[in-house]
Amino acid sequence: AVVSTQSTGGWDTRTGNIIQEYDRHLGPVNTVTFIERNISFVSTSDDKSIRVWDWDIPVDRKHLADPGMHSIPSCTISPTGKWLACQSMDNKITVFATQKLRLNRKKEFKGHMVAGYACQCNFSPDSAYLVSGDADGRCFIWDWKTTKVYKRFKAHEGVCIGCVWLPHETSKLVTCGWDGKIKLWD
């Protein structure tokens, strides 16, 4: 949970008290994503960094920052737990191996326009595809192996902010947009 604009923390849901605060980011925290069987988590921030934390330890285990990095407003973990896909404000999705949080330079997904918007990205249940909305209301589906656009279509009037596959009906996709609509696609 985000505790303040520049920190995140663990809460005791029974008492509502903060039990641990993680406050090393220099800008607002955008995402918290659990990795490694939920014993660690990754946080991203407007300070253009990614930090890896072990649960209950307030010092980051790993800090990724690069002058070429952009802010990451959305992250998702693959169904296998092996990959972390990060939506970057420079109109691409970058992928990291969760084991040591190393950038996979062969997995970069482009073609959509998300700069300025926190559009979600998500994996298909079998990890064969990656999906994202964009600022023009389009939905993009990329082939995981080739990183090429498999399909794109106009999903919403205005921003398509979220896309997710149905876990049990894997041929179906749900999108939501700033037009106030939630749509089911087959």
JSON list of C-alpha atoms in Angstrom, two decimals:
[
{"chain": "A", "resi": 1, "resn": "ALA", "atom": "CA", "xyz": [0.00, 0.00, 0.00]},
{"chain": "A", "resi": 2, "resn": "VAL", "atom": "CA", "xyz": [1.19, 3.52, -0.66]},
{"chain": "A", "resi": 3, "resn": "VAL", "atom": "CA", "xyz": [1.81, 5.24, 2.69]},
{"chain": "A", "resi": 4, "resn": "SER", "atom": "CA", "xyz": [2.74, 8.68, 1.38]},
{"chain": "A", "resi": 5, "resn": "THR", "atom": "CA", "xyz": [3.62, 10.00, -2.04]},
{"chain": "A", "resi": 6, "resn": "GLN", "atom": "CA", "xyz": [7.23, 8.78, -1.76]},
{"chain": "A", "resi": 7, "resn": "SER", "atom": "CA", "xyz": [6.88, 5.61, 0.27]},
{"chain": "A", "resi": 8, "resn": "THR", "atom": "CA", "xyz": [5.04, 2.36, 0.46]},
{"chain": "A", "resi": 9, "resn": "GLY", "atom": "CA", "xyz": [4.33, 0.19, 3.46]},
{"chain": "A", "resi": 10, "resn": "GLY", "atom": "CA", "xyz": [2.89, -2.93, 4.98]},
{"chain": "A", "resi": 11, "resn": "TRP", "atom": "CA", "xyz": [-0.35, -2.62, 6.92]},
{"chain": "A", "resi": 12, "resn": "ASP", "atom": "CA", "xyz": [-1.90, -4.78, 9.62]},
{"chain": "A", "resi": 13, "resn": "THR", "atom": "CA", "xyz": [-5.46, -5.11, 8.32]},
{"chain": "A", "resi": 14, "resn": "ARG", "atom": "CA", "xyz": [-6.78, -5.97, 11.76]},
{"chain": "A", "resi": 15, "resn": "THR", "atom": "CA", "xyz": [-5.55, -2.76, 13.42]},
{"chain": "A", "resi": 16, "resn": "GLY", "atom": "CA", "xyz": [-5.06, -0.49, 10.42]},
{"chain": "A", "resi": 17, "resn": "ASN", "atom": "CA", "xyz": [-1.53, 0.33, 11.61]},
{"chain": "A", "resi": 18, "resn": "ILE", "atom": "CA", "xyz": [1.56, 0.54, 9.44]},
{"chain": "A", "resi": 19, "resn": "ILE", "atom": "CA", "xyz": [3.94, -2.30, 10.37]},
{"chain": "A", "resi": 20, "resn": "GLN", "atom": "CA", "xyz": [6.74, -1.43, 7.96]},
{"chain": "A", "resi": 21, "resn": "GLU", "atom": "CA", "xyz": [7.49, 1.58, 5.77]},
{"chain": "A", "resi": 22, "resn": "TYR", "atom": "CA", "xyz": [9.68, 1.49, 2.66]},
{"chain": "A", "resi": 23, "resn": "ASP", "atom": "CA", "xyz": [10.70, 5.05, 1.93]},
{"chain": "A", "resi": 24, "resn": "ARG", "atom": "CA", "xyz": [13.72, 5.20, -0.37]},
{"chain": "A", "resi": 25, "resn": "HIS", "atom": "CA", "xyz": [12.00, 6.55, -3.51]},
{"chain": "A", "resi": 26, "resn": "LEU", "atom": "CA", "xyz": [12.55, 10.22, -4.37]},
{"chain": "A", "resi": 27, "resn": "GLY", "atom": "CA", "xyz": [9.24, 10.67, -6.19]},
{"chain": "A", "resi": 28, "resn": "PRO", "atom": "CA", "xyz": [5.67, 9.40, -5.94]},
{"chain": "A", "resi": 29, "resn": "VAL", "atom": "CA", "xyz": [5.37, 5.59, -5.89]},
{"chain": "A", "resi": 30, "resn": "ASN", "atom": "CA", "xyz": [3.43, 4.24, -8.89]},
{"chain": "A", "resi": 31, "resn": "THR", "atom": "CA", "xyz": [3.33, 0.47, -8.46]},
{"chain": "A", "resi": 32, "resn": "VAL", "atom": "CA", "xyz": [3.93, -2.34, -6.00]},
{"chain": "A", "resi": 33, "resn": "THR", "atom": "CA", "xyz": [4.19, -5.82, -7.54]},
{"chain": "A", "resi": 34, "resn": "PHE", "atom": "CA", "xyz": [4.98, -9.00, -5.59]},
{"chain": "A", "resi": 35, "resn": "ILE", "atom": "CA", "xyz": [7.57, -11.38, -7.06]},
{"chain": "A", "resi": 36, "resn": "GLU", "atom": "CA", "xyz": [9.47, -14.53, -6.03]},
{"chain": "A", "resi": 37, "resn": "ARG", "atom": "CA", "xyz": [6.51, -16.37, -4.52]},
{"chain": "A", "resi": 38, "resn": "ASN", "atom": "CA", "xyz": [5.42, -13.19, -2.70]},
{"chain": "A", "resi": 39, "resn": "ILE", "atom": "CA", "xyz": [8.50, -12.94, -0.48]},
{"chain": "A", "resi": 40, "resn": "SER", "atom": "CA", "xyz": [9.80, -9.86, -2.31]},
{"chain": "A", "resi": 41, "resn": "PHE", "atom": "CA", "xyz": [8.22, -6.97, -4.14]},
{"chain": "A", "resi": 42, "resn": "VAL", "atom": "CA", "xyz": [9.14, -4.41, -6.78]},
{"chain": "A", "resi": 43, "resn": "SER", "atom": "CA", "xyz": [8.16, -0.76, -6.56]},
{"chain": "A", "resi": 44, "resn": "THR", "atom": "CA", "xyz": [8.35, 1.85, -9.31]},
{"chain": "A", "resi": 45, "resn": "SER", "atom": "CA", "xyz": [8.24, 5.59, -8.97]},
{"chain": "A", "resi": 46, "resn": "ASP", "atom": "CA", "xyz": [8.13, 8.89, -10.79]},
{"chain": "A", "resi": 47, "resn": "ASP", "atom": "CA", "xyz": [11.82, 9.18, -9.82]},
{"chain": "A", "resi": 48, "resn": "LYS", "atom": "CA", "xyz": [12.38, 6.83, -12.80]},
{"chain": "A", "resi": 49, "resn": "SER", "atom": "CA", "xyz": [13.67, 3.98, -10.70]},
{"chain": "A", "resi": 50, "resn": "ILE", "atom": "CA", "xyz": [12.77, 0.41, -9.88]},
{"chain": "A", "resi": 51, "resn": "ARG", "atom": "CA", "xyz": [13.51, -0.96, -6.42]},
{"chain": "A", "resi": 52, "resn": "VAL", "atom": "CA", "xyz": [13.38, -4.53, -5.14]},
{"chain": "A", "resi": 53, "resn": "TRP", "atom": "CA", "xyz": [12.49, -5.07, -1.48]},
{"chain": "A", "resi": 54, "resn": "ASP", "atom": "CA", "xyz": [12.42, -8.12, 0.76]},
{"chain": "A", "resi": 55, "resn": "TRP", "atom": "CA", "xyz": [9.31, -8.23, 2.90]},
{"chain": "A", "resi": 56, "resn": "ASP", "atom": "CA", "xyz": [9.83, -6.65, 6.36]},
{"chain": "A", "resi": 57, "resn": "ILE", "atom": "CA", "xyz": [13.24, -5.15, 5.50]},
{"chain": "A", "resi": 58, "resn": "PRO", "atom": "CA", "xyz": [13.09, -1.37, 4.90]},
{"chain": "A", "resi": 59, "resn": "VAL", "atom": "CA", "xyz": [16.25, -1.21, 2.76]},
{"chain": "A", "resi": 60, "resn": "ASP", "atom": "CA", "xyz": [16.01, -1.95, -0.95]},
{"chain": "A", "resi": 61, "resn": "ARG", "atom": "CA", "xyz": [17.88, -5.05, -2.08]},
{"chain": "A", "resi": 62, "resn": "LYS", "atom": "CA", "xyz": [18.31, -3.76, -5.61]},
{"chain": "A", "resi": 63, "resn": "HIS", "atom": "CA", "xyz": [17.96, -0.32, -7.18]},
{"chain": "A", "resi": 64, "resn": "LEU", "atom": "CA", "xyz": [17.68, 0.14, -10.94]},
{"chain": "A", "resi": 65, "resn": "ALA", "atom": "CA", "xyz": [18.04, 3.64, -12.33]},
{"chain": "A", "resi": 66, "resn": "ASP", "atom": "CA", "xyz": [19.42, 4.70, -15.65]},
{"chain": "A", "resi": 67, "resn": "PRO", "atom": "CA", "xyz": [19.54, 8.13, -17.31]},
{"chain": "A", "resi": 68, "resn": "GLY", "atom": "CA", "xyz": [17.58, 6.64, -20.24]},
{"chain": "A", "resi": 69, "resn": "MET", "atom": "CA", "xyz": [14.81, 5.19, -18.06]},
{"chain": "A", "resi": 70, "resn": "HIS", "atom": "CA", "xyz": [11.36, 6.74, -17.98]},
{"chain": "A", "resi": 71, "resn": "SER", "atom": "CA", "xyz": [8.70, 6.58, -15.30]},
{"chain": "A", "resi": 72, "resn": "ILE", "atom": "CA", "xyz": [6.87, 3.23, -15.05]},
{"chain": "A", "resi": 73, "resn": "PRO", "atom": "CA", "xyz": [3.20, 3.63, -14.08]},
{"chain": "A", "resi": 74, "resn": "SER", "atom": "CA", "xyz": [2.20, -0.04, -14.46]},
{"chain": "A", "resi": 75, "resn": "CYS", "atom": "CA", "xyz": [3.81, -3.45, -13.94]},
{"chain": "A", "resi": 76, "resn": "THR", "atom": "CA", "xyz": [2.52, -6.98, -14.19]},
{"chain": "A", "resi": 77, "resn": "ILE", "atom": "CA", "xyz": [4.02, -10.37, -13.47]},
{"chain": "A", "resi": 78, "resn": "SER", "atom": "CA", "xyz": [3.72, -13.26, -15.90]},
{"chain": "A", "resi": 79, "resn": "PRO", "atom": "CA", "xyz": [1.58, -16.27, -14.90]},
{"chain": "A", "resi": 80, "resn": "THR", "atom": "CA", "xyz": [4.78, -18.31, -14.54]},
{"chain": "A", "resi": 81, "resn": "GLY", "atom": "CA", "xyz": [6.28, -15.68, -12.23]},
{"chain": "A", "resi": 82, "resn": "LYS", "atom": "CA", "xyz": [9.41, -15.55, -14.40]},
{"chain": "A", "resi": 83, "resn": "TRP", "atom": "CA", "xyz": [8.89, -12.15, -16.08]},
{"chain": "A", "resi": 84, "resn": "LEU", "atom": "CA", "xyz": [7.95, -8.65, -14.97]},
{"chain": "A", "resi": 85, "resn": "ALA", "atom": "CA", "xyz": [6.49, -6.48, -17.75]},
{"chain": "A", "resi": 86, "resn": "CYS", "atom": "CA", "xyz": [6.80, -2.73, -17.14]},
{"chain": "A", "resi": 87, "resn": "GLN", "atom": "CA", "xyz": [4.81, -0.13, -19.07]},
{"chain": "A", "resi": 88, "resn": "SER", "atom": "CA", "xyz": [7.20, 2.76, -19.64]},
{"chain": "A", "resi": 89, "resn": "MET", "atom": "CA", "xyz": [6.28, 6.36, -20.38]},
{"chain": "A", "resi": 90, "resn": "ASP", "atom": "CA", "xyz": [8.49, 6.26, -23.49]},
{"chain": "A", "resi": 91, "resn": "ASN", "atom": "CA", "xyz": [5.84, 4.23, -25.34]},
{"chain": "A", "resi": 92, "resn": "LYS", "atom": "CA", "xyz": [7.24, 0.75, -24.81]},
{"chain": "A", "resi": 93, "resn": "ILE", "atom": "CA", "xyz": [6.92, -2.18, -22.49]},
{"chain": "A", "resi": 94, "resn": "THR", "atom": "CA", "xyz": [10.21, -3.42, -21.08]},
{"chain": "A", "resi": 95, "resn": "VAL", "atom": "CA", "xyz": [10.62, -6.86, -19.54]},
{"chain": "A", "resi": 96, "resn": "PHE", "atom": "CA", "xyz": [12.76, -7.95, -16.61]},
{"chain": "A", "resi": 97, "resn": "ALA", "atom": "CA", "xyz": [13.59, -11.45, -15.37]},
{"chain": "A", "resi": 98, "resn": "THR", "atom": "CA", "xyz": [12.23, -11.63, -11.82]},
{"chain": "A", "resi": 99, "resn": "GLN", "atom": "CA", "xyz": [15.01, -13.87, -10.50]},
{"chain": "A", "resi": 100, "resn": "LYS", "atom": "CA", "xyz": [17.68, -11.14, -10.46]},
{"chain": "A", "resi": 101, "resn": "LEU", "atom": "CA", "xyz": [15.62, -8.32, -11.98]},
{"chain": "A", "resi": 102, "resn": "ARG", "atom": "CA", "xyz": [17.70, -8.13, -15.12]},
{"chain": "A", "resi": 103, "resn": "LEU", "atom": "CA", "xyz": [16.48, -6.36, -18.23]},
{"chain": "A", "resi": 104, "resn": "ASN", "atom": "CA", "xyz": [15.69, -8.74, -21.08]},
{"chain": "A", "resi": 105, "resn": "ARG", "atom": "CA", "xyz": [16.86, -6.68, -24.04]},
{"chain": "A", "resi": 106, "resn": "LYS", "atom": "CA", "xyz": [15.23, -9.11, -26.50]},
{"chain": "A", "resi": 107, "resn": "LYS", "atom": "CA", "xyz": [11.77, -8.43, -25.06]},
{"chain": "A", "resi": 108, "resn": "GLU", "atom": "CA", "xyz": [10.71, -4.88, -25.88]},
{"chain": "A", "resi": 109, "resn": "PHE", "atom": "CA", "xyz": [7.16, -4.21, -27.04]},
{"chain": "A", "resi": 110, "resn": "LYS", "atom": "CA", "xyz": [6.46, -1.05, -29.08]},
{"chain": "A", "resi": 111, "resn": "GLY", "atom": "CA", "xyz": [3.86, 0.53, -31.36]},
{"chain": "A", "resi": 112, "resn": "HIS", "atom": "CA", "xyz": [1.41, 1.96, -28.87]},
{"chain": "A", "resi": 113, "resn": "MET", "atom": "CA", "xyz": [1.23, 5.51, -27.45]},
{"chain": "A", "resi": 114, "resn": "VAL", "atom": "CA", "xyz": [1.03, 5.67, -23.65]},
{"chain": "A", "resi": 115, "resn": "ALA", "atom": "CA", "xyz": [3.19, 8.69, -22.73]},
{"chain": "A", "resi": 116, "resn": "GLY", "atom": "CA", "xyz": [1.34, 10.58, -20.01]},
{"chain": "A", "resi": 117, "resn": "TYR", "atom": "CA", "xyz": [-1.12, 7.75, -19.22]},
{"chain": "A", "resi": 118, "resn": "ALA", "atom": "CA", "xyz": [-0.95, 4.87, -16.74]},
{"chain": "A", "resi": 119, "resn": "CYS", "atom": "CA", "xyz": [-2.21, 2.23, -19.18]},
{"chain": "A", "resi": 120, "resn": "GLN", "atom": "CA", "xyz": [-2.03, -1.31, -17.81]},
{"chain": "A", "resi": 121, "resn": "CYS", "atom": "CA", "xyz": [-0.26, -4.15, -19.51]},
{"chain": "A", "resi": 122, "resn": "ASN", "atom": "CA", "xyz": [-1.05, -7.82, -18.87]},
{"chain": "A", "resi": 123, "resn": "PHE", "atom": "CA", "xyz": [-0.05, -11.31, -19.93]},
{"chain": "A", "resi": 124, "resn": "SER", "atom": "CA", "xyz": [-2.38, -13.89, -21.41]},
{"chain": "A", "resi": 125, "resn": "PRO", "atom": "CA", "xyz": [-2.98, -16.84, -19.04]},
{"chain": "A", "resi": 126, "resn": "ASP", "atom": "CA", "xyz": [-0.57, -19.01, -21.08]},
{"chain": "A", "resi": 127, "resn": "SER", "atom": "CA", "xyz": [2.03, -16.19, -21.35]},
{"chain": "A", "resi": 128, "resn": "ALA", "atom": "CA", "xyz": [1.89, -16.40, -25.15]},
{"chain": "A", "resi": 129, "resn": "TYR", "atom": "CA", "xyz": [0.72, -12.79, -25.54]},
{"chain": "A", "resi": 130, "resn": "LEU", "atom": "CA", "xyz": [1.09, -9.39, -23.93]},
{"chain": "A", "resi": 131, "resn": "VAL", "atom": "CA", "xyz": [-1.71, -6.81, -24.10]},
{"chain": "A", "resi": 132, "resn": "SER", "atom": "CA", "xyz": [-1.98, -3.07, -23.45]},
{"chain": "A", "resi": 133, "resn": "GLY", "atom": "CA", "xyz": [-4.31, -0.22, -24.16]},
{"chain": "A", "resi": 134, "resn": "ASP", "atom": "CA", "xyz": [-3.13, 3.16, -25.39]},
{"chain": "A", "resi": 135, "resn": "ALA", "atom": "CA", "xyz": [-3.98, 6.87, -25.39]},
{"chain": "A", "resi": 136, "resn": "ASP", "atom": "CA", "xyz": [-5.87, 6.66, -28.69]},
{"chain": "A", "resi": 137, "resn": "GLY", "atom": "CA", "xyz": [-8.29, 4.02, -27.36]},
{"chain": "A", "resi": 138, "resn": "ARG", "atom": "CA", "xyz": [-6.62, 1.13, -29.14]},
{"chain": "A", "resi": 139, "resn": "CYS", "atom": "CA", "xyz": [-5.87, -2.28, -27.70]},
{"chain": "A", "resi": 140, "resn": "PHE", "atom": "CA", "xyz": [-2.56, -3.87, -28.71]},
{"chain": "A", "resi": 141, "resn": "ILE", "atom": "CA", "xyz": [-1.78, -7.58, -28.52]},
{"chain": "A", "resi": 142, "resn": "TRP", "atom": "CA", "xyz": [1.83, -8.65, -29.02]},
{"chain": "A", "resi": 143, "resn": "ASP", "atom": "CA", "xyz": [3.20, -12.12, -29.63]},
{"chain": "A", "resi": 144, "resn": "TRP", "atom": "CA", "xyz": [5.49, -12.93, -26.69]},
{"chain": "A", "resi": 145, "resn": "LYS", "atom": "CA", "xyz": [8.04, -14.91, -28.71]},
{"chain": "A", "resi": 146, "resn": "THR", "atom": "CA", "xyz": [8.50, -12.48, -31.61]},
{"chain": "A", "resi": 147, "resn": "THR", "atom": "CA", "xyz": [7.59, -9.20, -29.76]},
{"chain": "A", "resi": 148, "resn": "LYS", "atom": "CA", "xyz": [5.68, -8.18, -32.91]},
{"chain": "A", "resi": 149, "resn": "VAL", "atom": "CA", "xyz": [2.16, -6.75, -32.85]},
{"chain": "A", "resi": 150, "resn": "TYR", "atom": "CA", "xyz": [-0.20, -9.70, -33.31]},
{"chain": "A", "resi": 151, "resn": "LYS", "atom": "CA", "xyz": [-3.36, -7.58, -33.42]},
{"chain": "A", "resi": 152, "resn": "ARG", "atom": "CA", "xyz": [-4.52, -4.04, -32.73]},
{"chain": "A", "resi": 153, "resn": "PHE", "atom": "CA", "xyz": [-8.03, -2.68, -32.73]},
{"chain": "A", "resi": 154, "resn": "LYS", "atom": "CA", "xyz": [-10.01, 0.37, -31.66]},
{"chain": "A", "resi": 155, "resn": "ALA", "atom": "CA", "xyz": [-11.46, -0.55, -28.27]},
{"chain": "A", "resi": 156, "resn": "HIS", "atom": "CA", "xyz": [-12.62, 2.80, -26.81]},
{"chain": "A", "resi": 157, "resn": "GLU", "atom": "CA", "xyz": [-13.27, 6.45, -27.55]},
{"chain": "A", "resi": 158, "resn": "GLY", "atom": "CA", "xyz": [-10.44, 8.10, -25.64]},
{"chain": "A", "resi": 159, "resn": "VAL", "atom": "CA", "xyz": [-7.84, 6.30, -23.54]},
{"chain": "A", "resi": 160, "resn": "CYS", "atom": "CA", "xyz": [-7.99, 2.49, -23.19]},
{"chain": "A", "resi": 161, "resn": "ILE", "atom": "CA", "xyz": [-6.57, 2.35, -19.66]},
{"chain": "A", "resi": 162, "resn": "GLY", "atom": "CA", "xyz": [-6.89, -1.35, -18.83]},
{"chain": "A", "resi": 163, "resn": "CYS", "atom": "CA", "xyz": [-6.84, -4.74, -20.56]},
{"chain": "A", "resi": 164, "resn": "VAL", "atom": "CA", "xyz": [-6.98, -8.19, -18.99]},
{"chain": "A", "resi": 165, "resn": "TRP", "atom": "CA", "xyz": [-7.65, -11.73, -20.19]},
{"chain": "A", "resi": 166, "resn": "LEU", "atom": "CA", "xyz": [-10.32, -13.83, -18.55]},
{"chain": "A", "resi": 167, "resn": "PRO", "atom": "CA", "xyz": [-8.38, -16.53, -16.67]},
{"chain": "A", "resi": 168, "resn": "HIS", "atom": "CA", "xyz": [-10.80, -19.38, -17.43]},
{"chain": "A", "resi": 169, "resn": "GLU", "atom": "CA", "xyz": [-12.02, -18.33, -20.88]},
{"chain": "A", "resi": 170, "resn": "THR", "atom": "CA", "xyz": [-8.66, -17.49, -22.39]},
{"chain": "A", "resi": 171, "resn": "SER", "atom": "CA", "xyz": [-10.01, -16.44, -25.78]},
{"chain": "A", "resi": 172, "resn": "LYS", "atom": "CA", "xyz": [-11.78, -13.50, -24.13]},
{"chain": "A", "resi": 173, "resn": "LEU", "atom": "CA", "xyz": [-10.34, -10.13, -23.21]},
{"chain": "A", "resi": 174, "resn": "VAL", "atom": "CA", "xyz": [-11.83, -7.32, -21.11]},
{"chain": "A", "resi": 175, "resn": "THR", "atom": "CA", "xyz": [-10.92, -3.65, -21.69]},
{"chain": "A", "resi": 176, "resn": "CYS", "atom": "CA", "xyz": [-11.90, -0.47, -19.91]},
{"chain": "A", "resi": 177, "resn": "GLY", "atom": "CA", "xyz": [-11.54, 3.10, -21.05]},
{"chain": "A", "resi": 178, "resn": "TRP", "atom": "CA", "xyz": [-11.98, 6.71, -20.15]},
{"chain": "A", "resi": 179, "resn": "ASP", "atom": "CA", "xyz": [-15.25, 6.62, -22.08]},
{"chain": "A", "resi": 180, "resn": "GLY", "atom": "CA", "xyz": [-16.73, 4.95, -18.97]},
{"chain": "A", "resi": 181, "resn": "LYS", "atom": "CA", "xyz": [-17.22, 1.60, -20.68]},
{"chain": "A", "resi": 182, "resn": "ILE", "atom": "CA", "xyz": [-16.04, -1.91, -19.90]},
{"chain": "A", "resi": 183, "resn": "LYS", "atom": "CA", "xyz": [-16.03, -4.17, -22.94]},
{"chain": "A", "resi": 184, "resn": "LEU", "atom": "CA", "xyz": [-15.71, -7.94, -23.39]},
{"chain": "A", "resi": 185, "resn": "TRP", "atom": "CA", "xyz": [-13.94, -9.08, -26.58]},
{"chain": "A", "resi": 186, "resn": "ASP", "atom": "CA", "xyz": [-13.81, -12.57, -28.07]}
]
